Coordinates of C-alpha atoms in Angstrom, one line a residue:
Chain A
X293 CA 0.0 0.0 0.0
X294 CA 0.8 3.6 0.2
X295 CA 3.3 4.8 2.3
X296 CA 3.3 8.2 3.9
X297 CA 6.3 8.9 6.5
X298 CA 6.7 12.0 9.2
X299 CA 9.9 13.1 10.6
X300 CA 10.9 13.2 13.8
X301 CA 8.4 10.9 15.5
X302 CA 9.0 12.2 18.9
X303 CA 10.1 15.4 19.9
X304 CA 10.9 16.9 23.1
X305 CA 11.5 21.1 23.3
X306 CA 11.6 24.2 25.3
X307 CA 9.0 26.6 25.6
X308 CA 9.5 29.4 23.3
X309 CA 10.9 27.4 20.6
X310 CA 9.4 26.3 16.8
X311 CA 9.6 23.0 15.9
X312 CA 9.2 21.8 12.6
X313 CA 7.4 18.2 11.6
X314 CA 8.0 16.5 7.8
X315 CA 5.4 14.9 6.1
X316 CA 6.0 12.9 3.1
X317 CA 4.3 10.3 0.5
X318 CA 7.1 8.3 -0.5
X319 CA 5.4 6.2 -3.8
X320 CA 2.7 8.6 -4.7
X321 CA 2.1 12.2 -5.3
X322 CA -0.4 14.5 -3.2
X323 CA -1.5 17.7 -3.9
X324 CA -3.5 17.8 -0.9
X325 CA -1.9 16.5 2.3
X326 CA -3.9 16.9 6.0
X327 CA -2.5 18.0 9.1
X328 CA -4.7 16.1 12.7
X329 CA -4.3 16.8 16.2
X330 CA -5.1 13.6 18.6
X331 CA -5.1 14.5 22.1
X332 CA -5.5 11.2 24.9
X333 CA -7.6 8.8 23.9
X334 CA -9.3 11.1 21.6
X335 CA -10.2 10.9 17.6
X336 CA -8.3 13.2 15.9
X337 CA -9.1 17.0 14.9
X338 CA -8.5 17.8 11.5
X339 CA -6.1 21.2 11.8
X340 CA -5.8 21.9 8.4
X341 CA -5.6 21.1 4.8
X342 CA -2.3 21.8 2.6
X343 CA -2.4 21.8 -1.0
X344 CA 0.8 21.8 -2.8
X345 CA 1.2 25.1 -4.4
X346 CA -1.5 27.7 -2.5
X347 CA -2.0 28.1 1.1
X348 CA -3.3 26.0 3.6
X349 CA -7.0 26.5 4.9
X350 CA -7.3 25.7 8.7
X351 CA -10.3 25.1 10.6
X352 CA -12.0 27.5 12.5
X353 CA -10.0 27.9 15.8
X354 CA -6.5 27.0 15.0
X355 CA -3.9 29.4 14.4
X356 CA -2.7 29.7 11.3
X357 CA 0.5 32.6 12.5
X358 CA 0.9 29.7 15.5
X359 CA 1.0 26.4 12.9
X360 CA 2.3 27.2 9.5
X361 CA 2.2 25.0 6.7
X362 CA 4.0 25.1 3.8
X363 CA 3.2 22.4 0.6
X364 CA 6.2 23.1 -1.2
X365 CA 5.8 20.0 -3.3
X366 CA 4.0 17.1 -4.3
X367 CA 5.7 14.8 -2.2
X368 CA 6.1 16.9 1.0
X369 CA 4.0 19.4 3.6
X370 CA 5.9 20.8 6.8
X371 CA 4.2 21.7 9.5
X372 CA 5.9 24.2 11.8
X373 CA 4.6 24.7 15.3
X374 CA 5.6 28.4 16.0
X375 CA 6.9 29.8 20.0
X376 CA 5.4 26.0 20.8
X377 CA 4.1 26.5 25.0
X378 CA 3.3 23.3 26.8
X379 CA -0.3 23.0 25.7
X380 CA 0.9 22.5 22.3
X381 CA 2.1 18.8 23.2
X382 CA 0.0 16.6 21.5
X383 CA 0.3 13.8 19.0
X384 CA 0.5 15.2 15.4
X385 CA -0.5 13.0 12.3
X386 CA -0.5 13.7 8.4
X387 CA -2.6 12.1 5.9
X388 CA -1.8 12.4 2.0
X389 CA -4.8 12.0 -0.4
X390 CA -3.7 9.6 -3.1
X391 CA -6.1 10.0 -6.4
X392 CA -6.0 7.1 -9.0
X393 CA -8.0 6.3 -12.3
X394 CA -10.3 7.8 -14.4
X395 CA -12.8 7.6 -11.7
X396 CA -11.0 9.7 -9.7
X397 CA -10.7 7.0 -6.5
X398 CA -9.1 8.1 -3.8
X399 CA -7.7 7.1 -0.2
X400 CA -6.2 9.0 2.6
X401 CA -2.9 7.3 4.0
X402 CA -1.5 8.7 7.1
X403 CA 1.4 9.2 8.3
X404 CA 2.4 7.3 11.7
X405 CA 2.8 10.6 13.5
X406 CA 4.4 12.8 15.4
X407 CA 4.8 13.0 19.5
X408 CA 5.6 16.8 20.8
X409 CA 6.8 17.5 24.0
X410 CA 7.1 20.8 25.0
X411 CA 9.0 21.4 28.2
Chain B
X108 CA -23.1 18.2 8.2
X109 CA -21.5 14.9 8.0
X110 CA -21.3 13.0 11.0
X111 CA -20.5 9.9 12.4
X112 CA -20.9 8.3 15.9
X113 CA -19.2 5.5 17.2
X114 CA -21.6 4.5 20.3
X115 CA -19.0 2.0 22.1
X116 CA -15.6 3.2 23.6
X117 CA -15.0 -0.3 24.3
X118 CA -15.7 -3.8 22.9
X119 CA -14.1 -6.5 24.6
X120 CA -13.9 -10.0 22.8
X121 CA -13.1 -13.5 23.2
X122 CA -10.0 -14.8 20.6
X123 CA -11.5 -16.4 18.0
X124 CA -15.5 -15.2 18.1
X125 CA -16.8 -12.6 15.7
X126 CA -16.6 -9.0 16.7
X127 CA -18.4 -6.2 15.6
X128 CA -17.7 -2.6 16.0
X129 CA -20.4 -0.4 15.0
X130 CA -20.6 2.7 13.7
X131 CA -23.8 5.0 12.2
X132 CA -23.9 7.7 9.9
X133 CA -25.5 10.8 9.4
X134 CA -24.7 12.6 5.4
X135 CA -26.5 14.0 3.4
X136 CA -26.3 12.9 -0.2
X137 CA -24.1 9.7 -1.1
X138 CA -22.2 8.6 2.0
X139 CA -18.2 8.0 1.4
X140 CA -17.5 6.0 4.5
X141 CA -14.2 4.4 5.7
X142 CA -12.6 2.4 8.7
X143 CA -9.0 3.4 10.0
X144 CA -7.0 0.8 12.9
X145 CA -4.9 2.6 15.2
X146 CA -2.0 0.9 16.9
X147 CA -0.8 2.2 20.2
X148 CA 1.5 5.6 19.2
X149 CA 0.8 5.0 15.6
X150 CA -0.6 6.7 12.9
X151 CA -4.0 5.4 11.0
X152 CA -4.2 2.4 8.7
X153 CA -6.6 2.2 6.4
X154 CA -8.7 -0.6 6.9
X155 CA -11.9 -0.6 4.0
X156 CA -13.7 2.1 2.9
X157 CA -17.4 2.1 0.4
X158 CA -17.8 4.4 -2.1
X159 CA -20.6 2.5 -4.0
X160 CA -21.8 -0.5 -5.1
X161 CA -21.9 -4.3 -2.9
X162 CA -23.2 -3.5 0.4
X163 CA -20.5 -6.2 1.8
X164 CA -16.8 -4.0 2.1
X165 CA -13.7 -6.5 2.2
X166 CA -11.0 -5.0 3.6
X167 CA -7.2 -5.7 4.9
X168 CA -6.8 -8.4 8.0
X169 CA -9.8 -10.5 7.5
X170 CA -12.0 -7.1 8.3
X171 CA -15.3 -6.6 6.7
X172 CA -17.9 -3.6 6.7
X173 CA -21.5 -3.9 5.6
X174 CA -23.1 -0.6 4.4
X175 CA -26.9 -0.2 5.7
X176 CA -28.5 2.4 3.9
X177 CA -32.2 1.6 6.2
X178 CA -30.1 1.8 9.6
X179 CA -27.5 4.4 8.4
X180 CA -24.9 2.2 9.6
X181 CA -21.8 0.8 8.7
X182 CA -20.5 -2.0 10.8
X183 CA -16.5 -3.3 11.3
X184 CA -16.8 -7.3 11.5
X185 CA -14.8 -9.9 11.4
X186 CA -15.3 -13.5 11.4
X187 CA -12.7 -14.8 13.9
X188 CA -11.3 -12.5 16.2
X189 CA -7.6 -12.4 16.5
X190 CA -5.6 -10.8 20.1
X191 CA -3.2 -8.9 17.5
X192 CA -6.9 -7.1 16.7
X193 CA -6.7 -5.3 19.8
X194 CA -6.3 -1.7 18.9
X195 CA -8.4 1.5 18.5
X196 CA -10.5 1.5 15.5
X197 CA -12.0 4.4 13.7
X198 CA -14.9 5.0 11.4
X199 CA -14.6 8.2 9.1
X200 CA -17.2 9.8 6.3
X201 CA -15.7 11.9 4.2
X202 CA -17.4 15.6 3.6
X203 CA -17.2 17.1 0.5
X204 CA -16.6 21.0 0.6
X205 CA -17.3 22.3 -2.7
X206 CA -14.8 23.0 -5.8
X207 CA -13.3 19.7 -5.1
X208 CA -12.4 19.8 -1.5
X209 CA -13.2 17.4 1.1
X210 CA -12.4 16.7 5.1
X211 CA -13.1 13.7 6.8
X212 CA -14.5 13.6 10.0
X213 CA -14.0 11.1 12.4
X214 CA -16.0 9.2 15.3
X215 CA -14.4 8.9 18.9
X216 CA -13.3 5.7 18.3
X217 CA -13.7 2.6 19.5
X218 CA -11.4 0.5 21.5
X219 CA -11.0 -3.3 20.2
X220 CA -9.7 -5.6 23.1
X221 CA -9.5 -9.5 21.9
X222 CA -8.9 -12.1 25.5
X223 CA -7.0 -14.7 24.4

């Protein structure tokens, strides 16, 4: 199947500083990736949605000036979590939309996520 | 809006019964559903998903999901239970946005534990 990676897949950091997560689809293209937030036991909460070449569009009440995105490519969305504060720790996932056929069939893989820890 | 609703946070089974994890839906229009297995500090993997057509899904691991359209529901099963089954499990519909965008929402999620 597809395979979609994220770099680092734990993180530990000071309050004040950004941290920046990778997210990649390693056989497939994606012009749209996704960017989740699972807290505890919790489903996740869709962030926002990165497609390569324009900006992301977040949902309402995250911060896009706090978590940037950037879709520079078809294989590749970064999410940076700015001046991160202990409230930001959470377990962060990616998901790439792969597209095939006519039809236009498509499947979201994710990524197997990112653990922040900020201190 | 799209919704789905998983109405168990647990389902505990014996190895080698059939297990069911349920989930019910709530779309309007043509429902895109999906189920997602989550492994402890892992991301999602998709499981099965129906678009259109049989009613019956077969998916990865033995999984199956039958599409209800009278009870809104789309059930997880699986024939024979395995322990290596034990993990959280997600249902998802997928919502279309207009001009070709889409989120998928997700349920709470169910937690899968299989007694050996």
């Amino acid at each position: 199947g597809a395979v979609v990676s994220q770099h680092p897949s734990w993180v530990i950091c000071k309050s004040g500083t950004s941290v920046k997560i990778e997210c990649r689809s390693l056989d497939f293209q994606a012009t749209t990736m996704f960017w989740y937030r699972q807290f505890p036991k919790q489903s996740l909460m869709l962030m926002a949605t990165s497609n390569e070449g324009s900006k992301a569009t977040y949902e309402q009440g995250v911060e896009k000036d706090k978590f940037l995105i950037n879709h520079a490519s078809l294989t590749l969305s970064t999410l940076t979590v700015t001046s991160a504060h202990p409230e930001d720790s959470s377990f962060y996932i990616c998901s790439a939309r792969r597209t095939r056929g006519l039809a236009g069939q498509e499947t979201q893989y994710f990524g197997p996520g990112t653990r922040l820890l900020v201190l | 809006a799209q919704s789905v609703a998983q109405p168990e946070d647990q389902v505990n089974v014996a190895e080698g019964n059939p297990l069911t994890v349920k989930c019910t839906y709530s779309v309007s229009g043509n429902p895109y559903l999906f189920w997602y297995v989550q492994y402890p500090n892992r991301g999602l993997q998709f499981l099965l998903k129906y678009i259109t057509g049989d009613n019956l899904v077969k998916g990865s691991y033995g999984f199956e999901a039958e599409f209800n359209k009278s009870q809104t529901s789309f059930h997880l099963k699986k024939p024979s239970a395995l322990v290596s089954d034990s993990a959280l499990y997600f249902c998802a519909v997928r919502d279309l946005l207009g001009s070709g965008t889409y989120k998928y929402i997700f349920g709470t999620g169910t937690r899968l534990k299989v007694l050996a």
